[in-house]
């Protein structure tokens, strides 16, 4: 169910929030003054109870002199009336207390308690315990800073009262032990409240960073950079790691994120910790063999989060208890290589993804760290799961596109080629053409038939069931390209020579289609645009790289010189489709144009060629 703001508040919001309503969210992420108002109401109720109890206690206190007792009763009567009225205003009528009023009330509390103590036995007064109320109220309202300055003020005031009474009593009736113990009590309670306030402030900051926006998305298929930047931002850490096993190979993949900037920059980022996590940093990835580092996480840890500290693991099984394990929960060799002494280790688990988020230097073992970590890792796991779902959708869409393309080619171009062949053959049978024309028509029919066969093979490769069932195979280059060279000679009427080195070189079967298309494009450009009469095709198998050399004796490009792929793209010259195919294969292109013709040097990495030559859906998966 939703509620609407009053008209005035809507108008102010539409006007750019020039006058923000009291409960709107501030730029830092917290509701402005919300917790302070709650604290003021609690403090007001407690103040009223303390004031009434103190008044009743001093009303029936017979041990004080009559004059001092009158002053004390009058003081506490006025204070009790003030406290009750203030509590009624804040709680009963929901009056908003301003910060200045809260500070004034706090100072008045301290003054009243100090005066009451001075009127009732000084440092030995039983009303010394009221100082605890001021300490707790300061910690509740202003956090550790309030507890610090209030504790310092109370210690100073109590010390002054003690010194005054010690000089007045001249050593008679002054209990120095009680004075020292109460002074120690104030210091101890104040220090503990300061520590509690610091912990609370840090926890609140972590919650805000946890709820902060996910880092700006990049073009990476997996959200690795965003996940590590988010994890480091949540724990305000300059470094974060993600450890994950490869499900297909025996490798441990380690991704390390380091926030950008030096130590000063890190401190500046802490002031903006409530904002969106920044991707300003470096991401480094490496892999390790399990034989070198052993088990990444000890079997005794299981899938529970743990803290690595002083060579041992403190495992969080739930609740507030940490179970110590005698050995290190993380591989010692891995810790040595990654320079990890202490760390918070959190499991990241999704349906098809398991990893460990490691925050080096985080070894407090606080339960809050595990609670924050559980939410952060759940968000990271959801991001990876969402990326996997998007990848699956892309693959399904690509498979559908392949099927549609295959149907269109089969029902369109392939049938047209078949009809053209039949018409040419029928024309030869009906008439008596000259022998030269009959031979030319026969050659054209053979070319069309070859194109039909190649187009059918391409359509078969587009079918998902065929692509998934086909095992990767190596085919010999020379026979495939020789048939293509003969066809190109007939098609373009120019001499095409082929050299394969070594003669029996083989390449992945899926790469043959792309090699044929590269040679076809080069031959077409040489014959149509360069008016070439000769094309030399050279293929050299160099380990993991295949070099394709294409040289013609045509006129070349209007602009002469040597250009690589980026230069060709920047100038808008050269064979565009050929350049794009080479880049899709992960290769490089060098074009040399001169008066003697055009020369292309193409290097294709065979490892990347298999993935790049795969159908679109398989490229997405890779």
Coordinates of C-alpha atoms in Angstrom, one line a residue:
X1 CA 0.0 0.0 0.0
X2 CA 1.4 3.4 -0.9
X3 CA 0.7 6.8 0.7
X4 CA 0.9 10.2 -0.8
X5 CA 2.6 13.3 0.6
X6 CA 0.6 16.4 1.4
X7 CA 0.4 18.9 -1.4
X8 CA 2.9 21.2 0.1
X9 CA 5.5 18.5 0.5
X10 CA 4.9 17.4 -3.1
X11 CA 5.4 20.9 -4.3
X12 CA 8.7 21.2 -2.3
X13 CA 9.9 17.9 -3.8
X14 CA 9.0 19.0 -7.3
X15 CA 10.9 22.3 -6.7
X16 CA 14.2 20.5 -6.3
X17 CA 13.8 19.6 -2.7
X18 CA 14.9 23.1 -1.6
X19 CA 13.1 22.5 1.7
X20 CA 13.6 18.8 2.4
X21 CA 10.9 17.3 4.7
X22 CA 12.3 16.0 8.0
X23 CA 12.2 12.3 7.2
X24 CA 13.6 12.4 3.6
X25 CA 16.7 10.5 2.9
X26 CA 19.9 12.6 3.0
X27 CA 22.7 12.5 0.5
X28 CA 24.6 10.2 2.9
X29 CA 21.9 7.6 2.8
X30 CA 20.5 7.9 6.3
X31 CA 17.1 9.5 7.1
X32 CA 18.1 13.0 8.3
X33 CA 17.9 13.0 12.1
X34 CA 15.6 10.0 12.4
X35 CA 17.7 8.1 14.9
X36 CA 18.5 11.2 16.8
X37 CA 14.7 11.9 17.3
X38 CA 14.1 8.4 18.5
X39 CA 17.0 8.7 20.9
X40 CA 15.7 12.1 22.2
X41 CA 12.3 10.4 23.0
X42 CA 14.0 7.5 24.8
X43 CA 16.3 9.9 26.7
X44 CA 13.4 12.1 27.6
X45 CA 11.5 9.2 29.2
X46 CA 14.6 8.0 31.0
X47 CA 15.3 11.5 32.2
X48 CA 11.8 11.9 33.6
X49 CA 12.1 8.5 35.4
X50 CA 15.5 9.4 36.8
X51 CA 14.4 12.9 37.9
X52 CA 11.3 11.6 39.7
X53 CA 13.2 8.8 41.4
X54 CA 16.0 11.2 42.5
X55 CA 13.4 13.7 43.9
X56 CA 11.6 11.0 45.9
X57 CA 14.9 9.7 47.2
X58 CA 16.2 13.1 48.4
X59 CA 12.7 14.0 49.7
X60 CA 13.0 11.2 52.3
X61 CA 16.8 11.5 52.9
X62 CA 17.2 12.6 56.5
X63 CA 21.0 12.6 56.8
X64 CA 21.6 16.0 55.1
X65 CA 21.6 19.3 57.0
X66 CA 18.3 21.1 56.8
X67 CA 19.5 23.9 54.6
X68 CA 21.3 21.7 52.1
X69 CA 18.4 19.3 52.1
X70 CA 16.0 22.1 51.2
X71 CA 18.1 23.3 48.4
X72 CA 18.5 19.8 47.1
X73 CA 14.8 19.1 47.3
X74 CA 14.0 22.3 45.5
X75 CA 16.5 21.7 42.8
X76 CA 15.2 18.2 42.1
X77 CA 11.6 19.3 42.3
X78 CA 12.2 21.8 39.5
X79 CA 14.3 19.3 37.6
X80 CA 11.6 16.6 37.8
X81 CA 8.9 19.0 36.7
X82 CA 11.1 20.1 33.7
X83 CA 11.9 16.5 32.8
X84 CA 8.3 15.3 32.9
X85 CA 7.1 18.3 30.8
X86 CA 9.8 17.7 28.2
X87 CA 9.0 14.0 28.0
X88 CA 5.3 14.8 27.5
X89 CA 6.2 17.2 24.7
X90 CA 8.5 14.8 22.9
X91 CA 6.6 11.6 23.4
X92 CA 3.0 12.6 23.9
X93 CA 2.7 15.5 21.5
X94 CA 5.5 14.4 19.0
X95 CA 7.2 17.7 19.1
X96 CA 10.5 17.6 17.1
X97 CA 13.5 18.5 19.3
X98 CA 16.1 20.6 17.6
X99 CA 19.8 19.7 17.9
X100 CA 20.5 22.9 20.0
X101 CA 17.7 22.0 22.4
X102 CA 19.2 18.5 22.8
X103 CA 22.6 19.9 23.6
X104 CA 21.1 22.4 26.0
X105 CA 19.2 19.6 27.8
X106 CA 22.3 17.5 28.0
X107 CA 24.4 20.3 29.5
X108 CA 21.6 21.0 32.0
X109 CA 21.5 17.4 33.1
X110 CA 25.2 17.4 33.8
X111 CA 24.9 20.7 35.7
X112 CA 22.0 19.5 37.8
X113 CA 23.7 16.2 38.6
X114 CA 26.9 18.0 39.6
X115 CA 25.0 20.5 41.8
X116 CA 23.1 17.7 43.4
X117 CA 26.3 15.8 44.2
X118 CA 27.8 18.9 45.7
X119 CA 24.8 19.4 47.9
X120 CA 24.8 15.8 49.1
X121 CA 28.2 14.7 50.5
X122 CA 30.2 15.7 47.4
X123 CA 32.4 12.9 45.9
X124 CA 30.8 10.4 48.4
X125 CA 27.3 11.3 47.3
X126 CA 25.1 8.3 46.3
X127 CA 23.7 10.4 43.4
X128 CA 27.0 10.0 41.6
X129 CA 25.3 7.2 39.7
X130 CA 23.3 9.8 37.8
X131 CA 26.4 10.5 35.8
X132 CA 25.9 7.2 34.1
X133 CA 22.7 8.5 32.7
X134 CA 24.5 11.4 31.1
X135 CA 27.1 9.1 29.6
X136 CA 24.5 6.7 28.2
X137 CA 22.5 9.6 26.8
X138 CA 25.5 11.1 25.1
X139 CA 26.4 7.8 23.5
X140 CA 22.9 7.2 22.4
X141 CA 22.4 10.7 20.9
X142 CA 25.9 11.5 19.4
X143 CA 27.7 8.1 19.3
X144 CA 31.3 7.7 20.3
X145 CA 32.1 11.4 20.0
X146 CA 29.4 12.3 22.5
X147 CA 30.5 9.6 24.9
X148 CA 34.1 10.9 24.6
X149 CA 33.5 14.6 25.4
X150 CA 30.8 13.8 27.9
X151 CA 33.1 11.4 29.7
X152 CA 35.9 13.9 29.7
X153 CA 33.6 16.6 31.1
X154 CA 32.3 14.3 33.9
X155 CA 35.8 13.2 34.9
X156 CA 36.9 16.8 35.1
X157 CA 33.8 17.9 37.1
X158 CA 34.0 15.0 39.5
X159 CA 37.7 15.7 40.0
X160 CA 37.0 19.4 40.7
X161 CA 34.3 18.4 43.2
X162 CA 36.6 15.9 44.9
X163 CA 39.5 18.4 45.1
X164 CA 37.1 21.1 46.6
X165 CA 35.7 18.7 49.2
X166 CA 39.1 17.3 50.0
X167 CA 40.4 20.8 50.8
X168 CA 37.2 21.7 52.7
X169 CA 37.3 18.6 54.9
X170 CA 41.1 18.8 55.3
X171 CA 41.5 15.1 55.3
X172 CA 38.6 14.5 57.7
X173 CA 35.8 12.3 56.2
X174 CA 37.3 12.3 52.7
X175 CA 37.5 8.7 51.4
X176 CA 40.3 8.8 48.8
X177 CA 39.7 5.1 47.9
X178 CA 36.1 5.8 47.0
X179 CA 37.1 8.9 45.1
X180 CA 39.7 7.0 43.1
X181 CA 37.3 4.1 42.4
X182 CA 34.5 6.4 41.2
X183 CA 37.0 8.3 39.0
X184 CA 38.1 5.0 37.5
X185 CA 34.5 4.0 37.0
X186 CA 33.8 7.1 34.9
X187 CA 36.9 6.6 32.8
X188 CA 36.2 2.9 32.2
X189 CA 32.5 3.3 31.4
X190 CA 33.2 6.3 29.1
X191 CA 36.0 4.4 27.3
X192 CA 33.7 1.3 26.8
X193 CA 30.9 3.5 25.4
X194 CA 33.4 5.2 23.1
X195 CA 34.4 1.8 21.8
X196 CA 30.8 0.7 21.4
X197 CA 30.0 3.9 19.5
X198 CA 32.9 3.3 17.1
X199 CA 31.8 -0.3 16.5
X200 CA 28.2 0.9 15.9
X201 CA 29.3 3.6 13.5
X202 CA 31.5 1.2 11.5
X203 CA 28.6 -1.3 11.3
X204 CA 26.2 1.4 10.2
X205 CA 28.6 2.5 7.5
X206 CA 29.0 -1.1 6.3
X207 CA 25.2 -1.5 6.1
X208 CA 25.0 1.7 4.0
X209 CA 27.8 0.5 1.7
X210 CA 26.0 -2.8 1.5
X211 CA 22.8 -1.2 0.4
X212 CA 24.6 1.2 -1.9
X213 CA 24.2 0.9 -5.7
X214 CA 26.0 -1.8 -7.6
X215 CA 29.0 -0.4 -9.5
X216 CA 28.5 1.0 -13.0
X217 CA 28.2 -1.9 -15.5
X218 CA 30.9 -2.6 -18.0
X219 CA 30.9 -4.6 -21.2
X220 CA 32.4 -7.7 -19.5
X221 CA 30.3 -10.8 -20.0
X222 CA 30.9 -11.8 -16.4
X223 CA 30.5 -9.2 -13.6
X224 CA 33.9 -10.1 -12.1
X225 CA 35.2 -6.5 -11.8
X226 CA 31.9 -5.2 -10.4
X227 CA 31.7 -8.0 -7.9
X228 CA 35.2 -7.4 -6.5
X229 CA 34.8 -3.7 -6.5
X230 CA 31.5 -4.0 -4.6
X231 CA 33.0 -6.5 -2.1
X232 CA 36.0 -4.2 -1.4
X233 CA 33.7 -1.2 -1.0
X234 CA 31.4 -2.9 1.5
X235 CA 34.2 -3.7 3.8
X236 CA 36.1 -0.5 3.0
X237 CA 39.1 -2.5 1.9
X238 CA 41.7 -1.5 -0.6
X239 CA 42.0 -5.1 -1.9
X240 CA 39.6 -8.1 -2.6
X241 CA 40.1 -11.5 -4.2
X242 CA 37.8 -14.1 -5.7
X243 CA 39.0 -17.7 -5.8
X244 CA 37.1 -20.1 -8.1
X245 CA 37.8 -23.5 -9.6
X246 CA 37.5 -24.1 -13.3
X247 CA 34.8 -26.7 -13.8
X248 CA 36.3 -28.0 -17.0
X249 CA 40.1 -27.8 -16.3
X250 CA 42.1 -28.5 -13.2
X251 CA 43.0 -24.9 -12.5
X252 CA 42.3 -22.4 -9.7
X253 CA 41.5 -19.0 -11.1
X254 CA 42.3 -16.0 -8.8
X255 CA 41.0 -12.5 -9.6
X256 CA 42.5 -9.7 -7.5
X257 CA 41.0 -6.2 -7.3
X258 CA 43.1 -3.3 -6.0
X259 CA 41.3 0.0 -5.5
X260 CA 42.9 3.0 -7.3
X261 CA 45.0 5.7 -5.7
X262 CA 47.4 5.8 -2.8
X263 CA 46.7 5.7 0.9
X264 CA 45.5 9.4 0.8
X265 CA 43.1 8.5 -2.0
X266 CA 41.8 5.6 0.1
X267 CA 41.0 7.9 3.0
X268 CA 39.2 10.2 0.7
X269 CA 37.1 7.3 -0.6
X270 CA 36.2 6.5 3.0
X271 CA 34.4 9.8 3.3
X272 CA 32.3 8.8 0.2
X273 CA 31.7 5.3 1.5
X274 CA 28.0 5.7 1.4
X275 CA 27.9 6.2 -2.4
X276 CA 28.0 3.8 -5.3
X277 CA 31.0 1.5 -5.4
X278 CA 33.7 2.8 -7.8
X279 CA 35.3 0.8 -10.5
X280 CA 38.4 2.9 -10.3
X281 CA 41.1 0.3 -9.7
X282 CA 43.0 -2.6 -11.3
X283 CA 41.9 -6.1 -11.9
X284 CA 44.5 -8.8 -12.2
X285 CA 43.8 -12.5 -13.0
X286 CA 46.0 -15.5 -12.8
X287 CA 45.6 -19.2 -12.3
X288 CA 47.4 -21.8 -10.2
X289 CA 47.7 -25.6 -10.5
X290 CA 46.1 -27.5 -7.6
X291 CA 49.2 -29.7 -7.5
X292 CA 51.2 -26.6 -6.5
X293 CA 48.9 -25.1 -3.8
X294 CA 46.9 -28.1 -2.6
X295 CA 43.3 -27.8 -1.4
X296 CA 42.2 -24.2 -1.4
X297 CA 40.0 -24.4 1.6
X298 CA 40.3 -27.0 4.4
X299 CA 37.7 -29.8 4.4
X300 CA 37.1 -29.0 8.0
X301 CA 35.8 -25.6 7.1
X302 CA 33.3 -26.9 4.6
X303 CA 31.2 -24.1 3.1
X304 CA 31.1 -21.9 6.2
X305 CA 32.7 -18.4 6.4
X306 CA 35.8 -18.1 8.4
X307 CA 38.5 -15.7 9.5
X308 CA 42.1 -16.4 8.9
X309 CA 44.2 -15.0 11.8
X310 CA 47.6 -16.0 13.3
X311 CA 47.8 -19.2 11.3
X312 CA 44.4 -20.6 12.3
X313 CA 40.9 -20.4 11.1
X314 CA 37.9 -19.2 13.2
X315 CA 34.8 -20.7 11.5
X316 CA 31.4 -19.2 11.9
X317 CA 28.8 -22.0 12.1
X318 CA 26.0 -19.7 13.1
X319 CA 25.0 -17.7 16.2
X320 CA 27.7 -15.8 18.1
X321 CA 30.2 -18.6 18.5
X322 CA 33.4 -19.0 16.4
X323 CA 34.8 -22.5 16.1
X324 CA 38.6 -22.5 16.1
X325 CA 40.4 -24.9 13.8
X326 CA 44.1 -25.9 14.5
X327 CA 45.2 -25.5 10.9
X328 CA 44.9 -22.6 8.5
X329 CA 41.6 -22.7 6.7
X330 CA 43.2 -21.3 3.5
X331 CA 46.0 -23.0 1.6
X332 CA 49.4 -21.8 3.1
X333 CA 51.1 -21.8 -0.3
X334 CA 48.3 -19.8 -1.8
X335 CA 48.5 -17.3 1.1
X336 CA 52.3 -17.0 0.5
X337 CA 51.9 -16.3 -3.2
X338 CA 49.1 -13.8 -2.7
X339 CA 50.7 -12.2 0.3
X340 CA 47.7 -12.9 2.7
X341 CA 48.4 -12.9 6.4
X342 CA 44.9 -12.3 7.8
X343 CA 41.7 -12.3 5.9
X344 CA 37.9 -12.7 6.0
X345 CA 36.9 -15.6 3.8
X346 CA 33.2 -15.8 2.6
X347 CA 31.7 -18.4 0.4
X348 CA 29.9 -17.3 -2.8
X349 CA 27.4 -19.9 -4.0
X350 CA 24.9 -19.9 -6.8
X351 CA 23.4 -22.7 -8.9
X352 CA 26.3 -23.1 -11.3
X353 CA 28.9 -20.9 -9.6
X354 CA 31.0 -21.5 -6.4
X355 CA 33.8 -19.3 -5.3
X356 CA 35.4 -17.6 -2.2
X357 CA 35.5 -13.9 -1.6
X358 CA 38.6 -13.1 0.4
X359 CA 39.1 -9.7 2.1
X360 CA 42.8 -9.5 3.2
X361 CA 43.5 -7.7 6.5
X362 CA 40.0 -8.2 7.8
X363 CA 40.5 -10.4 10.9
X364 CA 38.3 -8.9 13.7
X365 CA 36.1 -12.0 13.8
X366 CA 33.1 -9.9 14.6
X367 CA 29.8 -11.5 14.0
X368 CA 28.7 -8.4 12.2
X369 CA 31.3 -9.1 9.5
X370 CA 29.7 -12.5 8.8
X371 CA 26.2 -11.0 8.7
X372 CA 27.3 -8.2 6.3
X373 CA 29.3 -10.8 4.3
X374 CA 26.3 -13.1 3.9
X375 CA 24.3 -10.4 2.3
X376 CA 27.1 -9.1 0.2
X377 CA 28.0 -12.5 -1.2
X378 CA 24.3 -13.3 -1.8
X379 CA 24.2 -10.1 -4.0
X380 CA 27.4 -11.1 -5.8
X381 CA 26.1 -14.6 -6.4
X382 CA 22.9 -13.2 -7.8
X383 CA 24.9 -11.0 -10.1
X384 CA 26.8 -14.0 -11.5
X385 CA 23.5 -16.0 -11.7
X386 CA 21.9 -13.1 -13.6
X387 CA 24.9 -12.9 -16.0
X388 CA 24.6 -16.7 -16.6
X389 CA 20.8 -16.3 -17.3
X390 CA 21.5 -13.5 -19.8
X391 CA 24.2 -15.6 -21.5
X392 CA 21.7 -18.4 -21.8
X393 CA 19.1 -16.1 -23.3
X394 CA 21.7 -14.8 -25.8
X395 CA 22.6 -18.3 -26.8
X396 CA 19.0 -19.2 -27.3
X397 CA 18.4 -16.1 -29.4
X398 CA 21.6 -16.8 -31.4
X399 CA 20.4 -20.4 -32.0
X400 CA 17.0 -19.1 -33.2
X401 CA 18.8 -16.6 -35.5
X402 CA 20.9 -19.4 -37.0
X403 CA 17.8 -21.5 -37.6
X404 CA 16.0 -18.6 -39.3
X405 CA 19.1 -17.8 -41.4
X406 CA 19.4 -21.4 -42.4
X407 CA 15.8 -21.6 -43.5
X408 CA 16.1 -18.4 -45.4
X409 CA 19.2 -19.6 -47.2
X410 CA 17.6 -23.0 -48.0
X411 CA 14.3 -21.6 -49.2
X412 CA 15.8 -18.6 -51.0
X413 CA 19.3 -18.6 -52.5
X414 CA 19.8 -22.4 -52.5
X415 CA 16.6 -23.0 -54.4
X416 CA 17.4 -20.2 -56.8
X417 CA 20.8 -21.8 -57.5
X418 CA 19.1 -25.1 -58.1
X419 CA 16.7 -23.5 -60.5
X420 CA 19.4 -21.7 -62.4
X421 CA 21.3 -24.9 -62.9
X422 CA 18.2 -26.7 -64.2
X423 CA 17.4 -23.9 -66.6
X424 CA 21.0 -23.8 -68.0
X425 CA 21.0 -27.6 -68.5
X426 CA 17.5 -27.5 -70.2
X427 CA 18.7 -24.7 -72.5
X428 CA 21.7 -26.8 -73.6
X429 CA 19.4 -29.8 -74.4
X430 CA 16.9 -27.8 -76.4
X431 CA 19.4 -26.1 -78.8
X432 CA 22.6 -26.9 -80.5
X433 CA 25.0 -24.3 -79.1
X434 CA 28.6 -23.9 -80.4
X435 CA 31.1 -26.2 -78.7
X436 CA 32.8 -23.3 -76.9
X437 CA 29.5 -22.0 -75.5
X438 CA 28.5 -25.4 -74.3
X439 CA 31.8 -25.8 -72.5
X440 CA 31.4 -22.4 -70.8
X441 CA 27.8 -23.2 -69.8
X442 CA 29.0 -26.5 -68.4
X443 CA 31.6 -24.8 -66.3
X444 CA 29.0 -22.3 -65.0
X445 CA 26.8 -25.2 -64.0
X446 CA 29.7 -26.9 -62.2
X447 CA 30.4 -23.6 -60.4
X448 CA 26.8 -23.3 -59.3
X449 CA 26.7 -26.9 -58.2
X450 CA 29.9 -26.4 -56.1
X451 CA 28.3 -23.3 -54.5
X452 CA 25.2 -25.3 -53.8
X453 CA 27.2 -28.0 -52.0
X454 CA 29.1 -25.4 -50.0
X455 CA 25.9 -23.5 -49.1
X456 CA 24.3 -26.8 -48.0
X457 CA 27.3 -27.6 -45.7
X458 CA 27.1 -24.1 -44.2
X459 CA 23.3 -24.5 -43.6
X460 CA 24.0 -27.8 -41.8
X461 CA 26.6 -26.1 -39.6
X462 CA 24.0 -23.5 -38.6
X463 CA 21.7 -26.2 -37.1
X464 CA 22.2 -26.4 -33.3
X465 CA 22.0 -30.2 -33.2
X466 CA 24.6 -30.5 -35.9
X467 CA 26.9 -28.0 -34.3
X468 CA 26.7 -29.6 -30.9
X469 CA 27.0 -33.1 -32.2
X470 CA 30.0 -32.4 -34.4
X471 CA 33.3 -33.2 -32.8
X472 CA 36.2 -30.8 -33.5
X473 CA 38.2 -32.2 -36.3
X474 CA 41.3 -31.3 -38.3
X475 CA 41.2 -31.2 -42.1
X476 CA 44.0 -30.9 -44.6
X477 CA 44.3 -27.4 -46.1
X478 CA 45.8 -28.2 -49.6
X479 CA 42.8 -30.2 -51.1
X480 CA 40.2 -27.7 -49.9
X481 CA 42.0 -24.6 -51.2
X482 CA 43.0 -26.3 -54.5
X483 CA 39.4 -26.8 -55.4
X484 CA 38.7 -23.2 -54.5
X485 CA 41.6 -22.0 -56.7
X486 CA 40.3 -23.9 -59.7
X487 CA 36.8 -22.5 -59.2
X488 CA 38.1 -18.9 -58.9
X489 CA 40.1 -19.2 -62.1
X490 CA 37.0 -20.2 -63.9
X491 CA 34.8 -17.6 -62.2
X492 CA 37.1 -14.5 -62.6
X493 CA 39.2 -15.6 -65.6
X494 CA 42.6 -15.0 -63.9
X495 CA 45.4 -17.2 -62.9
X496 CA 45.3 -18.4 -59.2
X497 CA 48.3 -20.2 -57.8
X498 CA 48.4 -21.8 -54.4
X499 CA 51.3 -22.8 -52.0
X500 CA 50.7 -24.6 -48.7
X501 CA 53.6 -24.9 -46.3
X502 CA 54.0 -27.6 -45.1
X503 CA 52.1 -29.5 -47.8
X504 CA 50.2 -31.7 -45.3
X505 CA 49.2 -28.9 -42.9
X506 CA 45.8 -29.2 -41.2
X507 CA 43.6 -26.7 -39.4
X508 CA 40.3 -27.0 -37.4
X509 CA 37.4 -27.9 -39.7
X510 CA 35.4 -24.8 -38.7
X511 CA 38.2 -22.5 -39.9
X512 CA 38.1 -23.8 -43.5
X513 CA 34.9 -21.9 -44.2
X514 CA 36.5 -18.6 -43.1
X515 CA 39.7 -19.3 -45.1
X516 CA 37.7 -19.9 -48.2
X517 CA 35.7 -16.7 -47.7
X518 CA 38.9 -14.7 -47.2
X519 CA 40.4 -16.0 -50.4
X520 CA 37.1 -15.5 -52.3
X521 CA 36.9 -11.8 -51.1
X522 CA 40.5 -11.2 -52.0
X523 CA 40.1 -12.7 -55.5
X524 CA 36.9 -10.7 -56.1
X525 CA 38.5 -7.5 -55.1
X526 CA 41.6 -8.2 -57.2
X527 CA 39.6 -9.0 -60.4
X528 CA 36.8 -6.4 -60.1
X529 CA 38.7 -3.4 -58.6
X530 CA 42.3 -4.1 -59.3
X531 CA 41.9 -5.5 -62.8
X532 CA 44.4 -8.2 -61.8
X533 CA 45.4 -11.1 -64.0
X534 CA 47.1 -13.2 -61.4
X535 CA 46.6 -14.0 -57.7
X536 CA 49.2 -15.8 -55.6
X537 CA 47.8 -17.5 -52.4
X538 CA 50.2 -18.7 -49.8
X539 CA 49.3 -20.5 -46.6
X540 CA 52.0 -21.2 -43.9
X541 CA 51.3 -23.2 -40.7
X542 CA 53.4 -21.7 -37.9
X543 CA 52.6 -23.6 -34.7
X544 CA 49.7 -21.9 -33.1
X545 CA 49.4 -19.3 -35.9
X546 CA 48.3 -19.6 -39.5
X547 CA 49.6 -17.0 -42.0
X548 CA 47.7 -16.3 -45.2
X549 CA 49.4 -14.3 -47.9
X550 CA 47.4 -12.9 -50.8
X551 CA 49.2 -11.0 -53.6
X552 CA 47.9 -9.8 -57.0
X553 CA 49.3 -7.9 -59.9
X554 CA 46.5 -5.3 -60.1
X555 CA 46.5 -1.6 -59.7
X556 CA 46.2 -1.7 -55.9
X557 CA 44.5 1.0 -53.8
X558 CA 44.2 4.6 -54.7
X559 CA 46.4 5.4 -51.6
X560 CA 49.7 3.6 -51.6
X561 CA 51.6 2.5 -48.5
X562 CA 51.5 0.0 -45.7
X563 CA 48.5 -0.1 -43.4
X564 CA 47.3 -2.3 -40.5
X565 CA 43.6 -2.9 -39.6
X566 CA 43.2 0.2 -37.3
X567 CA 44.7 2.5 -40.0
X568 CA 42.5 1.0 -42.7
X569 CA 39.4 1.6 -40.5
X570 CA 40.5 5.1 -39.6
X571 CA 41.1 6.1 -43.2
X572 CA 38.0 4.2 -44.5
X573 CA 39.9 2.3 -47.2
X574 CA 40.6 -1.3 -48.0
X575 CA 38.3 -4.4 -48.0
X576 CA 35.9 -3.9 -45.1
X577 CA 34.3 -7.3 -44.9
X578 CA 37.7 -9.0 -45.1
X579 CA 39.1 -6.8 -42.3
X580 CA 36.1 -7.5 -40.1
X581 CA 36.3 -11.3 -40.6
X582 CA 40.0 -11.2 -39.7
X583 CA 39.3 -9.3 -36.5
X584 CA 36.4 -11.6 -35.6
X585 CA 38.9 -14.5 -35.8
X586 CA 41.2 -12.7 -33.4
X587 CA 43.8 -12.2 -36.1
X588 CA 45.8 -9.3 -37.5
X589 CA 45.9 -7.8 -41.0
X590 CA 48.7 -5.9 -42.8
X591 CA 48.0 -4.4 -46.3
X592 CA 50.7 -3.3 -48.6
X593 CA 49.6 -1.3 -51.7
X594 CA 51.9 -0.2 -54.5
X595 CA 52.3 0.1 -58.2
X596 CA 53.0 -3.6 -58.5
X597 CA 49.7 -4.6 -56.9
X598 CA 48.2 -5.4 -53.6
X599 CA 49.6 -7.6 -50.9
X600 CA 47.8 -8.9 -47.8
X601 CA 49.4 -10.5 -44.8
X602 CA 46.9 -12.2 -42.4
X603 CA 47.9 -13.9 -39.2
X604 CA 45.2 -16.0 -37.5
X605 CA 45.7 -17.7 -34.1
X606 CA 44.5 -21.2 -34.3
X607 CA 43.4 -21.4 -30.7
X608 CA 41.2 -18.3 -31.0
X609 CA 40.1 -19.3 -34.5
X610 CA 38.2 -22.3 -33.2
X611 CA 36.1 -20.2 -30.8
X612 CA 35.7 -17.3 -33.3
X613 CA 34.8 -19.6 -36.1
X614 CA 32.0 -21.3 -34.1
X615 CA 28.4 -20.3 -34.5
X616 CA 27.2 -17.1 -32.8
X617 CA 25.7 -18.9 -29.8
X618 CA 28.9 -20.8 -29.1
X619 CA 30.9 -17.6 -29.3
X620 CA 28.7 -16.1 -26.6
X621 CA 29.3 -19.1 -24.4
X622 CA 33.1 -18.9 -24.9

